[in-house]
Coordinates of C-alpha atoms in Angstrom, one line a residue:
Chain A
X119 CA 0.0 0.0 0.0
X120 CA 2.9 2.3 0.9
X121 CA 4.2 1.7 -2.5
X122 CA 1.3 3.3 -4.2
X123 CA 1.0 6.3 -2.1
X124 CA 4.3 7.5 -3.5
X125 CA 5.6 5.7 -6.6
X126 CA 9.0 7.3 -7.0
X127 CA 12.5 6.3 -6.2
X128 CA 13.0 3.0 -4.4
X129 CA 9.3 2.3 -4.4
X130 CA 9.2 2.0 -8.1
X131 CA 10.0 -1.7 -8.1
X132 CA 7.3 -2.5 -5.7
X133 CA 4.9 -0.2 -7.5
X134 CA 5.1 -2.6 -10.4
X135 CA 3.0 -5.2 -8.5
X136 CA -0.4 -3.9 -9.2
X137 CA -0.2 -3.3 -12.9
X138 CA -0.6 -7.0 -13.9
X139 CA -4.0 -7.1 -12.1
X140 CA -4.9 -3.7 -13.5
X141 CA -3.8 -4.7 -16.9
X142 CA -5.7 -7.9 -16.8
X143 CA -8.9 -6.0 -16.0
X144 CA -8.3 -3.4 -18.6
X145 CA -7.6 -6.1 -21.2
X146 CA -10.6 -8.1 -20.3
X147 CA -12.7 -4.9 -20.9
X148 CA -11.0 -4.2 -24.2
X149 CA -11.6 -7.8 -25.5
X150 CA -15.2 -7.7 -24.3
X151 CA -15.8 -4.4 -26.0
X152 CA -14.3 -5.8 -29.2
X153 CA -16.5 -8.9 -29.1
X154 CA -19.6 -6.8 -28.4
X155 CA -18.9 -4.4 -31.2
X156 CA -18.1 -7.2 -33.6
X157 CA -21.3 -9.2 -32.9
X158 CA -23.6 -6.1 -33.1
X159 CA -22.5 -3.0 -34.9
X160 CA -19.9 -4.4 -37.3
X161 CA -22.0 -7.5 -38.1
X162 CA -24.4 -5.2 -39.8
X163 CA -21.9 -3.0 -41.6
X164 CA -20.2 -5.6 -43.8
X165 CA -17.6 -5.3 -46.5
X166 CA -18.8 -7.4 -49.5
X167 CA -20.2 -10.0 -47.1
X168 CA -17.2 -10.0 -44.7
X169 CA -17.0 -8.8 -41.2
X170 CA -13.9 -7.3 -39.6
X171 CA -12.2 -9.3 -36.8
X172 CA -11.7 -6.8 -34.0
X173 CA -10.1 -9.4 -31.6
X174 CA -7.4 -10.0 -34.3
X175 CA -6.9 -6.3 -34.6
X176 CA -6.6 -5.8 -30.8
X177 CA -4.2 -8.7 -30.5
X178 CA -2.0 -7.4 -33.3
X179 CA -1.9 -3.9 -31.9
X180 CA -1.1 -5.2 -28.5
X181 CA 1.8 -7.3 -29.8
X182 CA 3.0 -4.4 -31.9
X183 CA 3.1 -2.1 -28.8
X184 CA 4.1 -4.5 -26.1
X185 CA 6.1 -7.2 -27.6
X186 CA 5.8 -11.0 -28.0
X187 CA 4.9 -12.2 -24.5
X188 CA 2.1 -9.7 -24.1
X189 CA 0.9 -10.4 -27.6
X190 CA 0.8 -14.1 -27.0
X191 CA -1.0 -13.8 -23.7
X192 CA -3.5 -11.2 -24.9
X193 CA -4.1 -13.3 -28.1
X194 CA -4.7 -16.4 -26.0
X195 CA -7.3 -14.7 -23.7
X196 CA -9.0 -12.9 -26.6
X197 CA -9.1 -16.0 -28.7
X198 CA -10.5 -18.1 -25.9
X199 CA -13.2 -15.5 -25.3
X200 CA -14.1 -15.6 -29.0
X201 CA -14.0 -19.4 -29.1
X202 CA -16.6 -19.7 -26.4
X203 CA -19.0 -17.7 -28.5
X204 CA -18.6 -19.9 -31.5
X205 CA -20.2 -23.1 -32.4
X206 CA -17.1 -25.1 -33.2
X207 CA -14.2 -26.9 -31.3
X208 CA -13.1 -24.3 -28.8
X209 CA -9.4 -23.4 -28.8
X210 CA -8.8 -22.9 -32.5
X211 CA -9.0 -19.1 -32.3
X212 CA -6.9 -19.1 -29.1
X213 CA -4.2 -21.1 -30.8
X214 CA -4.3 -18.8 -33.9
X215 CA -4.1 -15.6 -31.8
X216 CA -1.4 -16.9 -29.4
X217 CA 0.9 -17.6 -32.4
X218 CA -0.1 -14.5 -34.2
X219 CA 0.5 -12.3 -31.2
X220 CA 3.9 -13.9 -30.6
X221 CA 4.9 -13.6 -34.3
X222 CA 3.9 -10.0 -34.6
X223 CA 5.6 -9.1 -31.4
X224 CA 8.8 -10.9 -32.4
X225 CA 8.9 -9.5 -35.9
X226 CA 8.2 -6.0 -34.7
X227 CA 11.7 -5.9 -33.2
X228 CA 13.2 -6.2 -36.7
X229 CA 11.1 -3.4 -38.3
X230 CA 12.5 0.1 -37.7
X231 CA 10.2 2.2 -39.8
X232 CA 8.9 5.5 -38.4
X233 CA 6.0 5.5 -41.0
X234 CA 2.6 6.1 -39.4
X235 CA 1.2 3.7 -41.9
X236 CA 3.2 0.8 -40.4
X237 CA 0.5 -0.3 -37.9
X238 CA -2.1 -0.3 -40.7
X239 CA 0.1 -2.6 -42.9
X240 CA 1.0 -4.8 -39.9
X241 CA -2.7 -5.2 -38.9
X242 CA -3.8 -5.9 -42.5
X243 CA -1.1 -8.5 -43.2
X244 CA -1.4 -10.0 -39.7
X245 CA -5.2 -10.4 -40.1
X246 CA -4.8 -12.1 -43.5
X247 CA -2.2 -14.6 -42.3
X248 CA -4.2 -15.2 -39.1
X249 CA -7.5 -15.9 -40.9
X250 CA -5.8 -18.2 -43.4
X251 CA -4.2 -20.1 -40.5
X252 CA -7.5 -20.3 -38.7
X253 CA -9.2 -21.6 -41.8
X254 CA -6.5 -24.2 -42.3
X255 CA -6.7 -25.5 -38.7
X256 CA -10.5 -25.6 -38.8
X257 CA -10.3 -27.6 -42.1
X258 CA -7.8 -30.0 -40.5
X259 CA -10.2 -30.5 -37.6
X260 CA -13.0 -31.4 -40.0
X261 CA -14.9 -28.2 -39.9
X262 CA -16.8 -27.1 -43.0
X263 CA -15.0 -23.9 -44.0
X264 CA -15.5 -24.2 -47.7
X265 CA -12.9 -24.0 -50.5
X266 CA -9.5 -22.5 -50.1
X267 CA -10.6 -19.7 -52.5
X268 CA -13.4 -18.9 -50.1
X269 CA -11.1 -18.8 -47.1
X270 CA -8.6 -16.6 -48.9
X271 CA -11.3 -14.2 -50.0
X272 CA -12.7 -13.9 -46.5
X273 CA -9.1 -13.5 -45.1
X274 CA -8.3 -10.7 -47.6
X275 CA -11.6 -8.9 -47.0
X276 CA -11.2 -9.1 -43.2
X277 CA -7.6 -7.9 -43.6
X278 CA -8.7 -4.9 -45.6
X279 CA -11.5 -4.1 -43.3
X280 CA -9.2 -4.4 -40.2
X281 CA -6.6 -2.2 -41.9
X282 CA -9.2 0.5 -42.7
X283 CA -10.3 0.5 -39.0
X284 CA -6.8 0.6 -37.6
X285 CA -6.3 4.4 -38.0
X286 CA -9.4 4.9 -35.8
X287 CA -8.8 2.2 -33.2
X288 CA -5.0 2.2 -32.9
X289 CA -4.8 5.5 -31.0
X290 CA -7.6 4.3 -28.6
X291 CA -5.9 1.0 -27.9
X292 CA -2.5 2.7 -27.5
X293 CA -4.0 5.0 -24.9
X294 CA -5.5 2.2 -23.0
X295 CA -2.2 0.2 -23.1
X296 CA -0.1 3.2 -22.0
X297 CA -2.5 4.3 -19.2
X298 CA -2.5 0.8 -17.8
X299 CA 1.2 0.7 -17.9
X300 CA 2.2 4.1 -16.6
X301 CA -0.4 4.7 -13.9
X302 CA 1.7 3.4 -11.0
X303 CA 4.6 5.8 -11.7
X304 CA 2.4 8.9 -11.9
X305 CA 1.2 8.8 -8.3
Chain B
X319 CA 22.1 -12.6 -20.3
X320 CA 18.9 -10.9 -19.3
X321 CA 17.8 -10.8 -22.9
X322 CA 18.3 -14.5 -23.4
X323 CA 16.4 -15.2 -20.2
X324 CA 13.5 -13.0 -21.3
X325 CA 13.5 -14.6 -24.7
X326 CA 13.4 -18.0 -23.1
X327 CA 10.6 -17.2 -20.7
X328 CA 8.6 -15.7 -23.6
X329 CA 9.1 -18.9 -25.6
X330 CA 8.1 -21.0 -22.6
X331 CA 5.0 -18.9 -22.2
X332 CA 4.1 -19.3 -25.9
X333 CA 4.7 -23.1 -25.7
X334 CA 2.5 -23.2 -22.6
X335 CA -0.3 -21.2 -24.2
X336 CA -0.2 -23.3 -27.4
X337 CA -0.3 -26.5 -25.3
X338 CA -3.3 -25.1 -23.5
X339 CA -5.1 -24.3 -26.8
X340 CA -4.4 -27.7 -28.1
X341 CA -5.7 -29.3 -24.9
X342 CA -8.9 -27.2 -25.1
X343 CA -9.4 -28.3 -28.7
X344 CA -8.9 -31.9 -27.9
X345 CA -11.1 -31.8 -24.7
X346 CA -13.9 -30.0 -26.6
X347 CA -13.6 -32.4 -29.6
X348 CA -14.0 -35.4 -27.3
X349 CA -16.2 -34.0 -24.6
X350 CA -19.1 -33.3 -26.9
X351 CA -22.0 -31.4 -25.4
X352 CA -21.6 -32.5 -21.8
X353 CA -18.1 -31.4 -20.8
X354 CA -17.1 -28.6 -18.5
X355 CA -16.2 -26.5 -21.6
X356 CA -19.9 -26.5 -22.6
X357 CA -20.8 -25.1 -19.2
X358 CA -18.2 -22.4 -19.6
X359 CA -19.5 -21.7 -23.1
X360 CA -23.1 -21.3 -21.8
X361 CA -21.9 -19.0 -19.1
X362 CA -20.1 -16.8 -21.6
X363 CA -23.2 -16.8 -23.8
X364 CA -25.4 -15.6 -20.9
X365 CA -23.0 -12.9 -19.8
X366 CA -22.1 -11.6 -23.3
X367 CA -25.7 -12.0 -24.5
X368 CA -27.2 -9.7 -21.9
X369 CA -24.7 -7.0 -22.9
X370 CA -25.3 -7.6 -26.6
X371 CA -28.9 -6.8 -25.9
X372 CA -28.0 -3.4 -24.5
X373 CA -25.5 -2.6 -27.3
X374 CA -28.0 -3.6 -30.0
X375 CA -30.7 -1.4 -28.6
X376 CA -28.3 1.6 -28.7
X377 CA -26.7 0.9 -32.1
X378 CA -29.4 -0.6 -34.1
X379 CA -30.5 2.7 -35.7
X380 CA -26.9 3.4 -36.8
X381 CA -26.5 0.0 -38.3
X382 CA -29.8 0.4 -40.1
X383 CA -28.7 3.7 -41.5
X384 CA -25.4 2.4 -42.9
X385 CA -26.9 -0.8 -44.3
X386 CA -29.7 1.3 -45.8
X387 CA -27.2 3.7 -47.4
X388 CA -25.4 0.8 -49.0
X389 CA -28.5 -0.8 -50.4
X390 CA -30.5 2.3 -51.3
X391 CA -30.8 1.2 -55.0
X392 CA -32.0 -2.3 -54.3
X393 CA -34.4 -1.0 -51.6
X394 CA -36.2 1.1 -54.1
X395 CA -36.6 -1.9 -56.4
X396 CA -37.7 -4.1 -53.6
X397 CA -40.2 -1.5 -52.5
X398 CA -41.8 -1.6 -55.9
X399 CA -41.8 -5.3 -55.9
X400 CA -43.3 -5.5 -52.5
X401 CA -46.2 -3.1 -53.4
X402 CA -46.9 -5.4 -56.4
X403 CA -46.8 -8.5 -54.2
X404 CA -49.0 -6.9 -51.6
X405 CA -51.7 -6.2 -54.2
X406 CA -51.4 -9.8 -55.4
X407 CA -51.6 -11.1 -51.9
X408 CA -54.7 -9.0 -51.1
X409 CA -56.5 -10.3 -54.1
X410 CA -55.6 -13.9 -53.1
X411 CA -56.5 -13.4 -49.5
X412 CA -60.2 -13.7 -50.0
X413 CA -59.8 -16.9 -51.9
X414 CA -57.4 -18.2 -49.2
X415 CA -59.9 -17.5 -46.4
X416 CA -62.6 -19.4 -48.3
X417 CA -60.2 -22.3 -48.8
X418 CA -59.2 -22.2 -45.1
X419 CA -62.7 -22.7 -43.9
X420 CA -63.1 -25.5 -46.4
X421 CA -60.0 -27.2 -45.2
X422 CA -61.0 -26.8 -41.6
X423 CA -64.4 -28.5 -42.3
X424 CA -62.8 -31.3 -44.2
X425 CA -60.2 -31.9 -41.5
X426 CA -63.0 -32.0 -39.0
X427 CA -64.7 -34.6 -41.1
X428 CA -61.5 -36.7 -41.3
X429 CA -60.6 -36.3 -37.6
X430 CA -57.2 -35.4 -38.8
X431 CA -54.7 -33.8 -36.5
X432 CA -53.8 -30.3 -37.6
X433 CA -50.4 -30.6 -39.2
X434 CA -49.2 -27.1 -38.9
X435 CA -50.1 -25.7 -35.5
X436 CA -47.2 -23.4 -34.5
X437 CA -46.8 -22.6 -30.9
X438 CA -43.8 -20.6 -30.0
X439 CA -41.9 -18.0 -28.1
X440 CA -41.2 -14.6 -29.8
X441 CA -37.6 -13.3 -29.5
X442 CA -35.6 -10.3 -30.6
X443 CA -32.4 -10.8 -32.6
X444 CA -29.6 -9.2 -30.5
X445 CA -26.5 -10.2 -32.3
X446 CA -24.9 -12.1 -35.1
X447 CA -21.9 -14.4 -35.3
X448 CA -18.5 -12.9 -34.7
X449 CA -16.9 -15.3 -37.2
X450 CA -16.7 -15.0 -40.9
X451 CA -17.1 -18.8 -41.2
X452 CA -20.3 -19.2 -39.3
X453 CA -23.8 -18.0 -39.9
X454 CA -25.7 -17.7 -36.7
X455 CA -27.8 -15.1 -34.7
X456 CA -28.2 -14.6 -31.0
X457 CA -31.7 -14.1 -29.6
X458 CA -32.9 -12.8 -26.3
X459 CA -34.7 -15.9 -25.1
X460 CA -33.0 -18.8 -23.4
X461 CA -33.5 -21.7 -21.1
X462 CA -35.5 -19.6 -18.7
X463 CA -38.0 -19.0 -21.6
X464 CA -38.3 -22.7 -22.3
X465 CA -35.9 -22.7 -25.3
X466 CA -34.0 -26.0 -25.9
X467 CA -31.3 -27.0 -28.3
X468 CA -32.8 -28.2 -31.6
X469 CA -36.0 -26.1 -31.6
X470 CA -36.9 -24.7 -35.0
X471 CA -36.9 -20.9 -35.5
X472 CA -39.2 -19.1 -38.0
X473 CA -39.7 -15.5 -39.1
X474 CA -42.6 -13.9 -40.8
X475 CA -41.4 -14.9 -44.2
X476 CA -40.4 -18.5 -43.5
X477 CA -37.9 -20.8 -41.8
X478 CA -34.8 -19.3 -40.2
X479 CA -33.0 -22.2 -38.7
X480 CA -32.7 -24.0 -35.4
X481 CA -31.3 -23.5 -31.9
X482 CA -27.8 -24.8 -31.5
X483 CA -26.8 -23.4 -28.1
X484 CA -28.8 -22.1 -25.1
X485 CA -27.7 -19.8 -22.3
X486 CA -29.9 -18.8 -19.4
X487 CA -31.5 -15.8 -21.2
X488 CA -30.0 -16.0 -24.7
X489 CA -29.7 -18.6 -27.4
X490 CA -27.7 -19.1 -30.6
X491 CA -29.6 -20.0 -33.7
X492 CA -27.9 -21.6 -36.7
X493 CA -29.2 -20.1 -39.9
X494 CA -30.3 -22.1 -43.0
X495 CA -27.4 -20.5 -45.0
X496 CA -24.8 -22.0 -42.6
X497 CA -22.9 -24.8 -44.5
X498 CA -23.6 -27.1 -41.6
X499 CA -27.3 -26.7 -41.8
X500 CA -29.3 -29.3 -43.7
X501 CA -33.1 -29.5 -43.9
X502 CA -35.3 -32.0 -45.7
X503 CA -37.2 -29.9 -48.3
X504 CA -40.1 -30.6 -50.6
X505 CA -40.9 -28.9 -53.9
X506 CA -44.5 -27.7 -53.4
X507 CA -45.9 -28.3 -56.9
X508 CA -44.7 -31.8 -57.5
X509 CA -43.9 -33.1 -54.0
X510 CA -40.4 -34.2 -54.8
X511 CA -38.1 -34.1 -51.9
X512 CA -34.4 -33.2 -51.4
X513 CA -31.9 -32.1 -48.8
X514 CA -31.6 -28.3 -48.6
X515 CA -28.0 -27.4 -47.5
X516 CA -26.6 -24.0 -46.7
X517 CA -24.1 -22.5 -49.0
X518 CA -22.9 -19.4 -47.1
X519 CA -23.8 -16.1 -48.8
X520 CA -25.1 -17.9 -51.9
X521 CA -28.5 -19.5 -52.5
X522 CA -29.3 -22.7 -50.7
X523 CA -28.5 -26.0 -52.5
X524 CA -31.2 -28.6 -52.7
X525 CA -29.4 -31.9 -53.3
X526 CA -30.6 -35.5 -53.9
X527 CA -33.5 -34.4 -56.0
X528 CA -34.8 -37.1 -58.3
X529 CA -33.5 -36.5 -61.9
X530 CA -37.0 -37.0 -63.2
X531 CA -38.5 -34.3 -61.0
X532 CA -40.1 -31.4 -62.8
X533 CA -38.9 -28.1 -61.4
X534 CA -40.4 -24.8 -62.2
X535 CA -38.7 -21.4 -61.5
X536 CA -39.9 -19.5 -58.4
X537 CA -41.6 -22.6 -57.2
X538 CA -42.0 -22.7 -53.4
X539 CA -39.8 -25.1 -51.4
X540 CA -41.2 -26.1 -48.0
X541 CA -39.9 -28.3 -45.1
X542 CA -40.8 -32.0 -45.7
X543 CA -41.3 -32.7 -42.0
X544 CA -40.2 -36.4 -42.0
X545 CA -40.8 -38.4 -38.9
X546 CA -38.2 -37.5 -36.3
X547 CA -37.1 -34.3 -38.2
X548 CA -36.4 -31.1 -36.3
X549 CA -38.8 -29.1 -38.4
X550 CA -42.6 -29.5 -38.8
X551 CA -43.9 -29.9 -42.3
X552 CA -44.9 -27.1 -44.5
X553 CA -42.7 -24.2 -43.4
X554 CA -41.6 -22.1 -46.3
X555 CA -37.8 -22.4 -47.0
X556 CA -37.5 -20.4 -50.2
X557 CA -38.1 -20.3 -53.9
X558 CA -36.4 -22.2 -56.8
X559 CA -33.9 -19.9 -58.5
X560 CA -32.4 -22.4 -60.9
X561 CA -31.7 -26.1 -61.4
X562 CA -28.7 -28.0 -62.8
X563 CA -27.8 -31.6 -63.3
X564 CA -24.4 -32.8 -62.3
X565 CA -23.4 -35.2 -65.1
X566 CA -21.5 -37.4 -62.7
X567 CA -24.3 -37.6 -60.2
X568 CA -27.5 -39.5 -60.4
X569 CA -29.5 -36.7 -58.8
X570 CA -30.4 -33.1 -59.6
X571 CA -29.3 -30.0 -57.8
X572 CA -31.8 -27.1 -57.3
X573 CA -30.7 -23.7 -56.1
X574 CA -33.2 -22.2 -53.6
X575 CA -33.4 -18.5 -52.8
X576 CA -34.2 -18.2 -49.1
X577 CA -37.5 -16.6 -48.3
X578 CA -36.0 -14.9 -45.3
X579 CA -33.6 -12.0 -45.6
X580 CA -31.0 -13.1 -43.1
X581 CA -29.1 -9.8 -43.1
X582 CA -32.0 -7.8 -41.6
X583 CA -33.7 -10.2 -39.1
X584 CA -35.1 -8.5 -36.1
X585 CA -37.9 -10.7 -34.7
X586 CA -38.2 -14.5 -34.8
X587 CA -40.5 -17.1 -33.3
X588 CA -39.0 -20.2 -31.7
X589 CA -41.3 -23.2 -32.1
X590 CA -41.4 -24.7 -28.6
X591 CA -44.2 -27.2 -29.4
X592 CA -43.7 -29.2 -32.5
X593 CA -47.0 -30.8 -33.2
X594 CA -46.5 -32.4 -36.5
X595 CA -43.8 -34.8 -35.4
X596 CA -42.0 -35.8 -32.3
X597 CA -39.6 -32.9 -32.3
X598 CA -37.3 -31.8 -29.5
X599 CA -40.0 -29.8 -27.8
X600 CA -41.0 -30.5 -24.2
X601 CA -44.3 -32.1 -25.3
X602 CA -44.4 -35.8 -25.4
X603 CA -44.3 -37.4 -28.8
X604 CA -47.9 -37.7 -30.2
X605 CA -49.2 -41.1 -31.0
X606 CA -48.3 -42.3 -34.4
X607 CA -51.9 -42.9 -35.5
X608 CA -52.4 -39.3 -36.6
X609 CA -49.2 -38.9 -38.5
X610 CA -49.7 -38.9 -42.3
X611 CA -47.7 -41.6 -43.8
X612 CA -47.3 -43.0 -47.2
X613 CA -47.5 -46.8 -47.5
X614 CA -47.6 -49.3 -44.7
X615 CA -45.4 -48.5 -41.7
X616 CA -42.3 -50.6 -41.7
X617 CA -41.8 -50.4 -38.0
X618 CA -44.4 -52.2 -35.9
X619 CA -44.9 -51.3 -32.3
X620 CA -42.0 -52.6 -30.3
X621 CA -42.8 -55.7 -28.4
X622 CA -40.8 -57.2 -25.6
X623 CA -38.7 -60.0 -27.0
X624 CA -37.5 -62.7 -24.8

């Protein structure tokens, strides 16, 4: 408790204790919001028959900002939440997003471009790769996902849709991430 | 040193999470509908469903506005078509009323059980599937409203699908257009039957139709309502859009345009009491004597063997 009344100097290390809990709560709220928006508002505003995948978007942005371990963990939680709302073997989305979060976080360290369009490109490409992987695993588990052409079409459309939404949602998610990270030091 | 340790712990975390995912997939695959994962799924559905309800109430006008904007051209055309159809329907209404009384009297004479007596629970559509590979809707009625898995769901225009998952106050309905949906259908004019399978955003495919069947464009396709089927007989599925014969196959394939517009569903009716056959409803299966059957029944009453 003392640690949080003054978060400077030697208390800094101890002040780091709360953030995991705080961040878990914040992330649960972000994932829940993404799921709710995806199943209500964005389910109605479709792009040539395809919906965006906000949980993919959130995972990729988190991995982009925070690195591979946060990306993998956030992806696992978001994917599991999404899985429990789907009518297919649970765990496929969790598997996809764990690997996607890790991959984006790991690759991020090798990209040193200051371009503001970089998050847009990363989200777009990440969504396409993730959706194709999801389709492939679903197919291997005997799910009826249709032809490869259909999976590719859905993946590309969802990728484009997610990329279009990134400029609006990226600043919001970044704010949430930074506030949940820096709060302890500000006190 | 620190970097390698961090890298290693990250990799350990990822391996752990991947293992957890694979374990979940396996457990769910083997557990079926009774495992602890199903209970967790039902809880998620109940929690998220109640919030979906609130979000939908707030955002529905916006969604309507955008989808209206996109489809403004087709809306005008469909408005003209609807006015035309309404006029036709009004003129047919009088005749239908006359026929209805006639049918009622004849049925009374035959002591026939009414085949299409729909008893159900009305529900609002509060959400759609979050996946691009699944065609479902979420409705605001669940186990507390008497909804059970397998119950048929209809809208004003025709059959919508059936319930695949129930929470306490919400349920998930699989739409006819979902590739996993299959309904026994009957061509209304000739009585030929086939299996109507969903084909995503395309028209439904009616398979296994006899190659000699005569199919007319825009002919109505209704549920066949075989014994033990989920759906009662005579519910409108859609209209024939075209037919084609697969040269390698012994049967004909008929494309069926669904009667229901699945993109703008708002209200549905869940049929809780399936009177035409022993569906999944809470009512006991009616005695077989009243069921219309063709030919002699191949299954005699079970007798104790010993």
